[in-house]
Amino acid sequence: MQIARGLIELRERAGLTQVQVASAAGCSKATVSRYEDWTDRRRVKWATVKNLAEACKGSRPEVDALVDLARSQTAGWWVGNPIVPEWLSPLIAFEALAGYERVTATTVVPGLLQTREYARSLLSAQGVPDDRLEQKTEARMKRQEVLDQGLRLWAILDETALRRRVGNAAVMADQLSHLHEVSKRPTIDVQVLPFKAGPPSAPGQFLILGRDDERDPRNTMAVVYLELPQRGVYLDDPDDVTAYKVMFDRLRAQAAGTAETAELLMSVRQEYLR
């Protein structure tokens, strides 16, 4: 996203069309268009970014900054990892750079808050073959490391997610204990939307990732992630992001507060231990 925004900004500042940039950079218009569309899943090549930025008459610091971003794409543990689906890779990359994440969950506990046994049981139920189950589980645990690297997480779970059994009763009891404990961390907020609150004020489940940088607005980002079967949808239009932030705030107001959430987590946990 940052590379795409940077290239678009340079091109528009120079008053050039994509055709003109393509001609100056010695590539096709399709290549220029692809590099300005951050949702394209093909690997970005730093040499191409350099040529495009220079064709747009970017300054040396501007060109170097975009090239550094392109080169950094190969640094993440998820890049080229066969266990991580191609459509999930952008989400993990966003989480590594984001300052905050807001997630709603309607049926199961979100991935960043799952215990190892809960994750393994869920993946198994979703049809992950035995020979890949441990690798998939480990990748999910690896993804959770962002919680120790400054990511501010706010999760709203429907009560269904607490009561839908994943694995056995012991797995569920341990998962609820984990939710209770992590919610005490200063960077993690967990709220439960209890059944008694009535129907959710916002439909479905979604995830909002963002980062605010007052010193350099170009580093500010916000994106909504919607997970569908075998693919993910990413929305970065400001109107879309704002609409989902409003929906999240409505759910947050409707959900139980911190104390009531903690009581509900422990109450449901006791039910699994009977």
XYZ file of N, CA and C in Angstrom:
822
model
N 0.831 -1.190 0.000
C 0.000 0.000 0.000
C 0.874 1.252 0.000
N 1.913 1.275 0.835
C 2.786 2.436 0.894
C 3.526 2.650 -0.426
N 3.968 1.547 -1.041
C 4.657 1.656 -2.329
C 3.706 2.197 -3.389
N 2.506 1.639 -3.430
C 1.525 2.082 -4.418
C 1.188 3.559 -4.235
N 0.948 3.950 -2.999
C 0.617 5.349 -2.727
C 1.775 6.264 -3.105
N 3.000 5.827 -2.801
C 4.166 6.639 -3.121
C 4.336 6.839 -4.613
N 4.151 5.767 -5.373
C 4.303 5.861 -6.826
C 3.215 6.729 -7.445
N 1.999 6.574 -6.956
C 0.896 7.400 -7.465
C 1.150 8.873 -7.161
N 1.623 9.146 -5.945
C 1.890 10.528 -5.551
C 2.972 11.140 -6.435
N 4.038 10.390 -6.706
C 5.110 10.902 -7.550
C 4.618 11.148 -8.976
N 3.851 10.214 -9.507
C 3.363 10.343 -10.887
C 2.428 11.537 -11.028
N 1.499 11.686 -10.078
C 0.553 12.796 -10.167
C 1.249 14.139 -9.958
N 2.239 14.170 -9.080
C 2.992 15.407 -8.866
C 3.741 15.819 -10.123
N 4.223 14.800 -10.859
C 4.958 15.074 -12.100
C 4.021 15.358 -13.269
N 2.715 15.150 -13.056
C 1.750 15.402 -14.117
C 1.850 14.415 -15.260
N 2.189 13.167 -14.950
C 2.375 12.139 -15.970
C 1.234 11.135 -15.962
N 0.969 10.549 -17.126
C 0.009 9.457 -17.225
C 0.754 8.145 -17.028
N 0.013 7.079 -16.825
C 0.652 5.770 -16.683
C 1.387 5.379 -17.960
N 0.846 5.767 -19.103
C 1.498 5.467 -20.386
C 2.839 6.178 -20.478
N 2.886 7.429 -20.058
C 4.129 8.190 -20.103
C 5.174 7.614 -19.147
N 4.732 7.209 -17.964
C 5.659 6.601 -17.001
C 6.195 5.287 -17.555
N 5.319 4.499 -18.157
C 5.734 3.225 -18.737
C 6.790 3.426 -19.810
N 6.589 4.430 -20.638
C 7.542 4.717 -21.705
C 8.894 5.124 -21.140
N 8.878 5.985 -20.120
C 10.127 6.459 -19.519
C 10.850 5.363 -18.752
N 10.082 4.444 -18.157
C 10.679 3.379 -17.341
C 11.019 2.137 -18.161
N 10.588 2.104 -19.411
C 10.879 0.951 -20.263
C 10.085 -0.284 -19.896
N 8.826 -0.080 -19.517
C 7.963 -1.210 -19.179
C 6.580 -0.987 -19.787
N 5.666 -1.886 -19.528
C 4.313 -1.754 -20.074
C 3.428 -0.931 -19.152
N 2.350 -0.404 -19.709
C 1.380 0.324 -18.897
C 0.775 -0.609 -17.853
N 0.612 -1.885 -18.217
C 0.056 -2.861 -17.276
C 0.938 -2.990 -16.039
N 2.259 -2.897 -16.227
C 3.172 -2.974 -15.090
C 3.003 -1.770 -14.172
N 2.896 -0.575 -14.779
C 2.676 0.633 -13.973
C 1.381 0.510 -13.180
N 0.328 0.053 -13.863
C -0.968 -0.108 -13.210
C -0.890 -1.115 -12.074
N -0.162 -2.206 -12.280
C -0.045 -3.248 -11.266
C 0.675 -2.725 -10.027
N 1.720 -1.939 -10.226
C 2.479 -1.423 -9.089
C 1.732 -0.312 -8.352
N 0.739 0.270 -9.001
C -0.082 1.276 -8.329
C -1.315 0.652 -7.681
N -1.471 -0.647 -7.842
C -2.594 -1.370 -7.242
C -2.038 -2.317 -6.189
N -2.080 -1.894 -4.929
C -1.439 -2.678 -3.866
C -2.096 -4.027 -3.633
N -3.331 -4.218 -4.112
C -4.020 -5.492 -3.894
C -3.523 -6.592 -4.817
N -2.704 -6.252 -5.819
C -2.149 -7.270 -6.712
C -1.217 -8.171 -5.910
N -1.387 -9.473 -6.031
C -0.678 -10.408 -5.160
C 0.721 -10.801 -5.665
N 1.068 -10.406 -6.888
C 2.378 -10.785 -7.382
C 3.482 -10.017 -6.668
N 4.666 -10.645 -6.584
C 5.780 -10.066 -5.845
C 6.244 -8.751 -6.468
N 6.504 -7.786 -5.639
C 7.014 -6.496 -6.091
C 8.532 -6.583 -6.192
N 9.092 -6.141 -7.307
C 10.535 -6.151 -7.507
C 11.094 -4.752 -7.247
N 12.123 -4.697 -6.423
C 12.653 -3.391 -6.036
C 13.228 -2.636 -7.232
N 13.818 -3.363 -8.200
C 14.397 -2.700 -9.372
C 13.309 -2.003 -10.189
N 12.149 -2.635 -10.289
C 11.039 -2.021 -11.022
C 10.524 -0.803 -10.280
N 10.416 -0.903 -8.952
C 9.994 0.247 -8.149
C 10.953 1.414 -8.375
N 12.243 1.121 -8.400
C 13.257 2.158 -8.616
C 13.065 2.818 -9.979
N 12.872 2.018 -11.014
C 12.705 2.571 -12.362
C 11.451 3.445 -12.455
N 10.365 2.977 -11.841
C 9.117 3.740 -11.893
C 9.240 5.054 -11.126
N 9.854 4.989 -9.946
C 10.011 6.202 -9.136
C 10.901 7.218 -9.842
N 11.955 6.741 -10.481
C 12.854 7.648 -11.204
C 12.164 8.216 -12.440
N 11.335 7.406 -13.096
C 10.591 7.887 -14.261
C 9.610 8.982 -13.871
N 9.181 8.959 -12.609
C 8.260 9.987 -12.103
C 9.010 11.181 -11.521
N 10.343 11.193 -11.735
C 11.176 12.309 -11.288
C 11.192 12.462 -9.767
N 11.155 11.314 -9.070
C 11.258 11.359 -7.621
C 12.657 11.766 -7.181
N 12.754 12.412 -6.019
C 14.063 12.785 -5.490
C 14.792 11.537 -5.027
N 16.100 11.669 -4.815
C 16.868 10.498 -4.375
C 16.343 9.926 -3.059
N 16.064 10.764 -2.034
C 15.504 10.199 -0.791
C 14.158 9.499 -1.017
N 13.318 10.054 -1.903
C 12.005 9.446 -2.176
C 12.175 8.098 -2.863
N 13.077 8.043 -3.839
C 13.321 6.784 -4.553
C 13.889 5.739 -3.606
N 14.871 6.147 -2.803
C 15.507 5.206 -1.869
C 14.500 4.659 -0.855
N 13.593 5.521 -0.386
C 12.596 5.091 0.598
C 11.676 4.033 0.008
N 11.247 4.222 -1.238
C 10.367 3.244 -1.883
C 11.112 1.942 -2.162
N 12.371 2.058 -2.559
C 13.172 0.851 -2.811
C 13.359 0.062 -1.527
N 13.622 0.760 -0.421
C 13.778 0.075 0.871
C 12.500 -0.666 1.259
N 11.348 -0.052 0.994
C 10.078 -0.716 1.285
C 9.930 -1.983 0.455
N 10.289 -1.889 -0.817
C 10.170 -3.054 -1.702
C 11.098 -4.175 -1.248
N 12.305 -3.808 -0.842
C 13.254 -4.823 -0.391
C 12.802 -5.469 0.915
N 12.132 -4.705 1.775
C 11.710 -5.230 3.077
C 10.633 -6.291 2.959
N 10.010 -6.398 1.794
C 8.948 -7.392 1.613
C 9.444 -8.819 1.774
N 10.719 -9.023 1.588
C 11.266 -10.372 1.692
C 11.696 -10.717 3.112
N 11.504 -9.778 4.054
C 12.038 -9.974 5.400
C 11.101 -10.749 6.320
N 9.799 -10.723 6.060
C 8.849 -11.345 6.965
C 8.869 -12.873 6.909
N 8.611 -13.499 8.060
C 8.640 -14.970 8.116
C 7.573 -15.588 7.231
N 6.512 -14.820 6.938
C 5.401 -15.334 6.152
C 5.660 -15.311 4.645
N 6.644 -14.510 4.204
C 6.904 -14.363 2.770
C 7.446 -15.666 2.193
N 6.740 -16.199 1.225
C 7.170 -17.439 0.594
C 6.946 -18.675 1.441
N 6.323 -18.517 2.610
C 6.058 -19.660 3.484
C 4.875 -20.451 2.923
N 5.076 -21.707 2.534
C 3.997 -22.475 1.910
C 2.814 -22.737 2.829
N 3.006 -22.566 4.131
C 1.928 -22.793 5.089
C 0.966 -21.611 5.124
N 1.441 -20.436 4.735
C 0.611 -19.227 4.759
C -0.040 -19.028 3.397
N -1.373 -19.087 3.317
C -2.044 -18.875 2.034
C -1.704 -17.508 1.454
N -1.652 -17.419 0.134
C -1.281 -16.169 -0.524
C -2.210 -15.032 -0.131
N -3.506 -15.345 0.034
C -4.472 -14.293 0.355
C -4.368 -13.812 1.796
N -3.686 -14.613 2.661
C -3.530 -14.221 4.065
C -2.245 -13.434 4.303
N -1.291 -13.565 3.399
C -0.001 -12.907 3.557
C -0.109 -11.396 3.763
N -0.971 -10.673 2.996
C -1.083 -9.229 3.238
C -1.569 -8.900 4.645
N -2.469 -9.724 5.186
C -2.979 -9.463 6.531
C -1.850 -9.540 7.557
N -1.015 -10.565 7.456
C 0.085 -10.726 8.407
C 1.096 -9.588 8.242
N 1.299 -9.156 6.991
C 2.196 -8.033 6.748
C 1.641 -6.757 7.369
N 0.333 -6.539 7.235
C -0.304 -5.375 7.843
C -0.141 -5.416 9.361
N -0.359 -6.591 9.958
C -0.264 -6.704 11.417
C 1.137 -6.372 11.910
N 2.151 -6.705 11.107
C 3.532 -6.429 11.499
C 3.830 -4.934 11.512
N 3.059 -4.162 10.752
C 3.294 -2.724 10.632
C 2.275 -1.878 11.380
N 1.135 -2.474 11.723
C 0.029 -1.708 12.292
C 0.280 -1.289 13.734
N -0.440 -0.245 14.130
C -0.382 0.202 15.508
C -1.553 -0.339 16.305
N -2.670 -0.592 15.596
C -3.846 -1.116 16.284
C -4.609 -2.084 15.391
N -5.356 -2.960 16.031
C -6.229 -3.903 15.332
C -7.528 -4.015 16.114
N -8.634 -3.922 15.396
C -9.953 -4.093 15.995
C -10.621 -5.246 15.268
N -11.058 -6.226 16.022
C -11.609 -7.418 15.394
C -12.914 -7.824 16.072
N -13.869 -8.265 15.257
C -15.109 -8.821 15.789
C -15.153 -10.297 15.429
N -15.712 -11.101 16.300
C -15.786 -12.541 16.064
C -17.179 -13.030 16.442
N -17.824 -13.712 15.520
C -19.202 -14.145 15.760
C -19.332 -15.603 16.158
N -18.400 -16.449 15.739
C -18.571 -17.885 16.000
C -17.399 -18.549 16.703
N -16.172 -18.083 16.420
C -15.001 -18.686 17.066
C -14.071 -17.577 17.551
N -13.162 -17.933 18.436
C -12.185 -16.986 18.978
C -11.235 -16.551 17.862
N -10.908 -15.261 17.754
C -9.992 -14.779 16.708
C -8.614 -15.424 16.815
N -7.939 -15.551 15.678
C -6.647 -16.218 15.628
C -5.603 -15.669 16.573
N -5.550 -14.352 16.761
C -4.537 -13.756 17.624
C -4.737 -14.092 19.095
N -5.919 -14.596 19.443
C -6.222 -14.879 20.846
C -6.418 -16.371 21.123
N -6.152 -17.211 20.151
C -6.362 -18.648 20.323
C -5.196 -19.308 21.069
N -5.510 -20.295 21.889
C -4.476 -21.132 22.486
C -4.022 -22.127 21.431
N -2.901 -22.759 21.684
C -2.377 -23.732 20.713
C -3.357 -24.893 20.499
N -3.915 -25.432 21.578
C -4.818 -26.582 21.444
C -6.130 -26.184 20.778
N -6.600 -24.983 21.078
C -7.826 -24.499 20.428
C -7.574 -24.340 18.931
N -6.442 -23.744 18.573
C -6.105 -23.549 17.160
C -5.976 -24.882 16.443
N -5.299 -25.843 17.082
C -5.120 -27.153 16.461
C -6.472 -27.846 16.254
N -7.332 -27.790 17.247
C -8.649 -28.428 17.138
C -9.489 -27.761 16.056
N -9.416 -26.438 15.977
C -10.192 -25.712 14.979
C -9.705 -26.016 13.572
N -8.403 -26.000 13.375
C -7.836 -26.289 12.062
C -8.160 -27.707 11.622
N -8.116 -28.634 12.566
C -8.453 -30.020 12.251
C -9.907 -30.132 11.819
N -10.807 -29.446 12.522
C -12.226 -29.480 12.189
C -12.492 -28.837 10.830
N -11.606 -27.903 10.432
C -11.766 -27.228 9.147
C -11.144 -27.993 7.989
N -10.653 -29.190 8.279
C -10.180 -30.068 7.213
C -8.705 -30.024 6.900
N -7.895 -29.371 7.749
C -6.452 -29.359 7.516
C -5.919 -30.779 7.719
N -5.216 -31.350 6.731
C -4.723 -32.726 6.857
C -3.710 -32.871 7.986
N -3.620 -34.056 8.528
C -2.749 -34.314 9.675
C -1.290 -33.948 9.404
N -0.814 -34.168 8.174
C 0.596 -33.914 7.883
C 0.934 -32.417 7.819
N -0.085 -31.562 7.824
C 0.163 -30.116 7.805
C -0.397 -29.421 9.049
N -1.057 -30.191 9.889
C -1.748 -29.616 11.037
C -0.792 -28.912 11.989
N 0.327 -29.549 12.312
C 1.261 -28.939 13.255
C 1.891 -27.679 12.680
N 2.219 -27.706 11.389
C 2.814 -26.531 10.747
C 1.827 -25.361 10.725
N 0.571 -25.657 10.415
C -0.463 -24.615 10.390
C -0.666 -24.029 11.789
N -0.663 -24.890 12.773
C -0.837 -24.436 14.151
C 0.333 -23.550 14.573
N 1.538 -23.972 14.234
C 2.722 -23.205 14.588
C 2.712 -21.832 13.910
N 2.243 -21.775 12.657
C 2.161 -20.500 11.946
C 1.194 -19.548 12.648
N 0.104 -20.109 13.172
C -0.862 -19.270 13.891
C -0.258 -18.741 15.187
N 0.512 -19.571 15.870
C 1.183 -19.125 17.084
C 2.248 -18.068 16.761
N 2.935 -18.252 15.644
C 3.958 -17.298 15.214
C 3.322 -15.948 14.931
N 2.156 -15.954 14.328
C 1.452 -14.703 14.014
C 1.148 -13.909 15.284
N 0.922 -14.605 16.400
C 0.564 -13.934 17.653
C 1.708 -13.133 18.260
N 2.906 -13.284 17.735
C 4.054 -12.557 18.277
C 3.888 -11.049 18.143
N 3.021 -10.600 17.228
C 2.815 -9.147 17.071
C 2.222 -8.536 18.336
N 1.576 -9.366 19.163
C 0.995 -8.854 20.402
C 2.076 -8.456 21.402
N 3.284 -8.949 21.209
C 4.407 -8.594 22.078
C 5.276 -7.509 21.446
N 4.834 -7.000 20.295
C 5.648 -6.032 19.553
C 4.941 -4.684 19.396
N 3.955 -4.431 20.275
C 3.337 -3.116 20.285
C 1.972 -2.997 19.641
N 1.468 -4.061 19.030
C 0.139 -3.986 18.414
C -0.924 -3.835 19.496
N -1.796 -2.859 19.337
C -2.897 -2.609 20.280
C -4.134 -3.320 19.761
N -4.593 -4.352 20.480
C -5.700 -5.186 20.025
C -6.967 -4.930 20.826
N -8.072 -4.781 20.110
C -9.383 -4.661 20.737
C -10.294 -5.675 20.066
N -10.766 -6.648 20.816
C -11.582 -7.727 20.259
C -12.959 -7.746 20.900
N -13.977 -7.897 20.059
C -15.352 -8.058 20.529
C -15.836 -9.425 20.077
N -16.125 -10.278 21.041
C -16.544 -11.650 20.757
C -18.019 -11.824 21.076
N -18.750 -12.390 20.146
C -20.119 -12.776 20.449
C -20.078 -13.923 21.459
N -21.064 -14.003 22.329
C -21.098 -15.076 23.321
C -21.083 -16.455 22.667
N -21.540 -16.523 21.422
C -21.505 -17.789 20.683
C -20.098 -18.350 20.624
N -19.102 -17.467 20.467
C -17.715 -17.915 20.364
C -17.237 -18.584 21.653
N -17.837 -18.223 22.776
C -17.460 -18.838 24.050
C -18.119 -20.198 24.234
N -19.281 -20.347 23.656
C -20.071 -21.552 23.908
C -19.982 -22.601 22.791
N -19.510 -22.196 21.634
C -19.336 -23.176 20.558
C -18.107 -24.016 20.869
N -18.298 -25.286 21.105
C -17.190 -26.136 21.528
C -16.229 -26.421 20.384
N -14.978 -26.125 20.615
C -13.892 -26.449 19.700
C -12.952 -27.360 20.466
N -12.810 -28.592 20.006
C -12.064 -29.568 20.789
C -12.934 -30.077 21.929
N -12.314 -30.458 23.034
C -13.092 -30.964 24.164
C -13.290 -29.869 25.223
N -13.918 -30.245 26.321
C -14.227 -29.277 27.367
C -12.963 -28.666 27.971
N -11.923 -29.465 28.104
C -10.669 -28.962 28.678
C -10.051 -27.897 27.770
N -10.128 -28.108 26.463
C -9.601 -27.137 25.504
C -10.352 -25.819 25.644
N -11.667 -25.903 25.781
C -12.476 -24.696 25.898
C -12.220 -23.969 27.220
N -12.097 -24.729 28.287
C -11.833 -24.116 29.595
C -10.494 -23.376 29.576
N -9.492 -23.993 28.960
C -8.180 -23.370 28.864
C -8.231 -22.120 27.981
N -9.018 -22.193 26.914
C -9.143 -21.043 26.017
C -9.789 -19.847 26.730
N -10.819 -20.115 27.518
C -11.479 -19.034 28.239
C -10.575 -18.447 29.324
N -9.776 -19.287 29.951
C -8.794 -18.793 30.921
C -7.784 -17.880 30.231
N -7.393 -18.281 29.035
C -6.430 -17.483 28.267
C -7.016 -16.111 27.925
N -8.269 -16.092 27.494
C -8.922 -14.818 27.178
C -8.984 -13.923 28.412
N -9.286 -14.541 29.551
C -9.379 -13.794 30.806
C -8.031 -13.178 31.171
N -6.961 -13.929 30.973
C -5.631 -13.456 31.340
C -5.116 -12.389 30.386
N -5.248 -12.624 29.078
C -4.692 -11.645 28.123
C -5.451 -10.322 28.180
N -6.716 -10.375 28.590
C -7.496 -9.133 28.666
C -6.989 -8.206 29.766
N -6.119 -8.722 30.629
C -5.530 -7.902 31.686
C -4.325 -7.103 31.185
N -3.838 -7.460 30.011
C -2.687 -6.757 29.456
C -3.104 -5.347 29.022
N -2.235 -4.358 29.212
C -2.613 -2.980 28.879
C -2.842 -2.729 27.393
N -2.334 -3.621 26.543
C -2.478 -3.424 25.099
C -3.578 -4.287 24.479
N -4.318 -5.004 25.321
C -5.366 -5.887 24.798
C -6.681 -5.635 25.542
N -7.734 -5.406 24.781
C -9.074 -5.275 25.347
C -9.954 -6.355 24.758
N -10.667 -7.047 25.624
C -11.600 -8.085 25.178
C -12.975 -7.772 25.747
N -13.964 -7.709 24.880
C -15.344 -7.540 25.306
C -16.187 -8.657 24.715
N -17.186 -9.063 25.468
C -18.111 -10.089 24.991
C -19.472 -9.456 24.764
N -20.081 -9.808 23.648
C -21.445 -9.368 23.361
C -22.376 -10.476 23.831
N -22.991 -10.327 25.002
C -23.801 -11.416 25.560
C -25.128 -11.580 24.830
N -25.685 -12.768 24.933
C -26.972 -13.055 24.289
C -28.047 -12.073 24.748
N -27.990 -11.697 26.020
C -29.037 -10.839 26.579
C -29.032 -9.431 25.980
N -27.930 -9.087 25.262
C -27.841 -7.755 24.652
C -28.678 -7.647 23.389
N -29.248 -8.784 22.969
C -30.066 -8.757 21.771
C -29.238 -8.945 20.508
N -29.817 -8.729 19.333
C -29.087 -8.921 18.079
C -27.948 -7.921 17.943
N -26.849 -8.331 17.303
C -25.710 -7.420 17.126
C -26.114 -6.164 16.354
N -25.540 -5.038 16.740
C -25.852 -3.785 16.060
C -25.113 -3.651 14.730
N -24.207 -4.576 14.450
C -23.503 -4.606 13.164
C -23.420 -6.059 12.704
N -23.685 -6.325 11.432
C -23.708 -7.695 10.942
C -22.323 -8.273 10.668
N -22.217 -9.607 10.746
C -21.002 -10.295 10.337
C -19.792 -10.028 11.204
N -18.644 -10.502 10.724
C -17.402 -10.274 11.439
C -16.405 -9.618 10.497
N -15.521 -8.804 11.085
C -14.562 -8.068 10.282
C -13.373 -7.676 11.143
N -12.363 -7.178 10.490
C -11.125 -6.800 11.170
C -10.643 -5.476 10.588
N -10.265 -4.562 11.459
C -9.748 -3.254 11.032
C -8.313 -3.124 11.531
N -7.416 -2.802 10.615
C -6.020 -2.594 10.961
C -5.625 -1.168 10.615
N -4.841 -0.543 11.474
C -4.450 0.818 11.170
C -3.188 1.258 11.870
N -2.670 2.363 11.395
C -1.505 2.987 12.026
C -1.597 4.476 11.763
N -1.404 5.262 12.798
C -1.444 6.717 12.682
C -0.043 7.284 12.874
N 0.379 8.137 11.952
C 1.696 8.757 12.031
C 1.530 10.243 11.758
N 1.461 11.034 12.826
C 1.256 12.479 12.673
C 2.462 13.160 12.041
N 3.638 12.591 12.197
C 4.845 13.204 11.635
C 4.909 13.036 10.119
N 4.411 11.893 9.623
C 4.435 11.637 8.185
C 3.136 10.956 7.789
N 2.167 11.726 7.298
C 0.861 11.173 6.926
C 0.947 10.036 5.914
N 2.049 9.986 5.147
C 2.185 8.917 4.156
C 2.325 7.555 4.821
N 2.764 7.560 6.080
C 2.904 6.307 6.813
C 1.620 5.909 7.540
N 0.611 6.777 7.488
C -0.675 6.453 8.094
C -1.430 5.509 7.181
N -2.042 4.494 7.763
C -2.778 3.530 6.949
C -3.969 3.007 7.721
N -4.949 2.502 6.985
C -6.106 1.842 7.590
C -6.709 0.934 6.536
N -7.012 -0.284 6.923
C -7.572 -1.246 5.987
C -8.540 -2.161 6.720
N -9.572 -2.576 6.029
C -10.545 -3.530 6.574
C -10.314 -4.877 5.897
N -10.320 -5.928 6.688
C -10.140 -7.283 6.158
C -11.393 -8.098 6.417
N -11.907 -8.694 5.341
C -13.065 -9.578 5.427
C -12.641 -10.950 4.939
N -12.813 -11.960 5.766
C -12.393 -13.310 5.375
C -13.557 -14.076 4.777
N -13.311 -14.618 3.589
C -14.273 -15.456 2.887
C -13.643 -16.829 2.687
N -14.426 -17.836 2.320
C -13.845 -19.156 2.083
C -12.735 -19.114 1.040
N -11.532 -19.490 1.447
C -10.374 -19.595 0.575
C -9.887 -18.271 -0.005
N -10.311 -17.158 0.564
C -9.780 -15.875 0.110
C -10.121 -14.783 1.112
N -9.402 -13.690 1.014
C -9.663 -12.544 1.869
C -9.910 -11.314 1.025
N -10.752 -10.430 1.511
C -11.058 -9.185 0.811
C -10.510 -8.029 1.645
N -9.772 -7.135 0.999
C -9.168 -5.991 1.671
C -9.792 -4.699 1.140
N -10.257 -3.856 2.052
C -10.880 -2.588 1.683
C -10.063 -1.446 2.274
N -9.631 -0.516 1.426
C -8.866 0.618 1.948
C -9.462 1.959 1.562
N -10.632 1.947 0.911
C -11.298 3.199 0.605
C -11.676 3.879 1.926
N -11.352 5.150 2.097
C -11.626 5.846 3.372
C -13.075 5.745 3.826
N -14.014 5.807 2.887
C -15.431 5.708 3.257
C -15.751 4.318 3.821
N -15.163 3.283 3.217
C -15.381 1.918 3.715
C -14.799 1.764 5.117
N -13.574 2.239 5.297
C -12.912 2.116 6.596
C -13.711 2.854 7.669
N -14.164 4.055 7.347
C -14.956 4.832 8.305
C -16.241 4.115 8.676
N -16.906 3.517 7.679
C -18.161 2.807 7.935
C -17.944 1.640 8.884
N -16.847 0.903 8.705
C -16.583 -0.239 9.584
C -16.150 0.218 10.976
N -15.469 1.347 11.053
C -15.110 1.875 12.375
C -16.356 2.270 13.160
N -17.337 2.832 12.464
C -18.605 3.191 13.107
C -19.318 1.937 13.599
N -19.324 0.887 12.771
C -19.961 -0.372 13.169
C -19.264 -0.962 14.385
N -17.932 -0.881 14.404
C -17.192 -1.420 15.550
C -17.549 -0.655 16.813
N -17.641 0.669 16.711
C -17.979 1.487 17.880
C -19.376 1.161 18.407
N -20.295 0.851 17.505
C -21.645 0.464 17.932
C -21.618 -0.853 18.698
N -20.842 -1.805 18.187
C -20.724 -3.088 18.880
C -20.025 -2.919 20.227
N -19.026 -2.061 20.253
C -18.295 -1.821 21.498
C -19.215 -1.248 22.572
N -20.118 -0.358 22.161
C -21.063 0.238 23.108
C -22.102 -0.782 23.562
N -22.426 -1.729 22.693
C -23.445 -2.726 23.002
C -22.888 -3.867 23.857
N -21.599 -4.151 23.702
C -20.980 -5.286 24.398
C -20.828 -5.024 25.891
N -20.608 -6.109 26.639
C -20.405 -5.999 28.084
C -19.103 -5.269 28.381
N -19.075 -4.570 29.501
C -17.867 -3.874 29.916
C -16.803 -4.844 30.407
N -15.682 -4.313 30.829
C -14.547 -5.141 31.237
C -14.892 -6.092 32.375
N -15.516 -5.580 33.435
C -15.828 -6.404 34.601
C -16.844 -7.490 34.263
N -17.901 -7.113 33.545
C -18.929 -8.101 33.187
C -18.373 -9.147 32.234
N -17.491 -8.726 31.319
C -16.865 -9.678 30.397
C -16.034 -10.698 31.163
N -15.250 -10.227 32.131
C -14.423 -11.136 32.926
C -15.289 -12.144 33.677
N -16.394 -11.683 34.225
C -17.307 -12.582 34.941
C -17.913 -13.612 34.011
N -18.290 -13.168 32.812
C -18.897 -14.090 31.857
C -17.899 -15.137 31.394
N -16.664 -14.729 31.155
C -15.619 -15.676 30.739
C -15.426 -16.757 31.798
N -15.345 -16.357 33.053
C -15.127 -17.316 34.125
C -16.362 -18.186 34.380
N -17.539 -17.594 34.201
C -18.784 -18.352 34.388
C -18.917 -19.458 33.355
N -18.669 -19.138 32.095
C -18.761 -20.137 31.031
C -17.653 -21.173 31.205
N -16.480 -20.731 31.647
C -15.378 -21.668 31.889
C -15.794 -22.712 32.929
N -16.447 -22.289 33.995
C -16.875 -23.217 35.022
C -17.851 -24.255 34.465
N -18.672 -23.843 33.512
C -19.594 -24.785 32.897
C -18.862 -25.901 32.183
N -17.723 -25.585 31.565
C -16.935 -26.606 30.875
C -16.215 -27.538 31.859
N -16.005 -27.080 33.082
C -15.290 -27.889 34.065
C -16.182 -28.801 34.874
N -17.510 -28.684 34.692
C -18.430 -29.513 35.470
C -18.416 -30.952 34.971
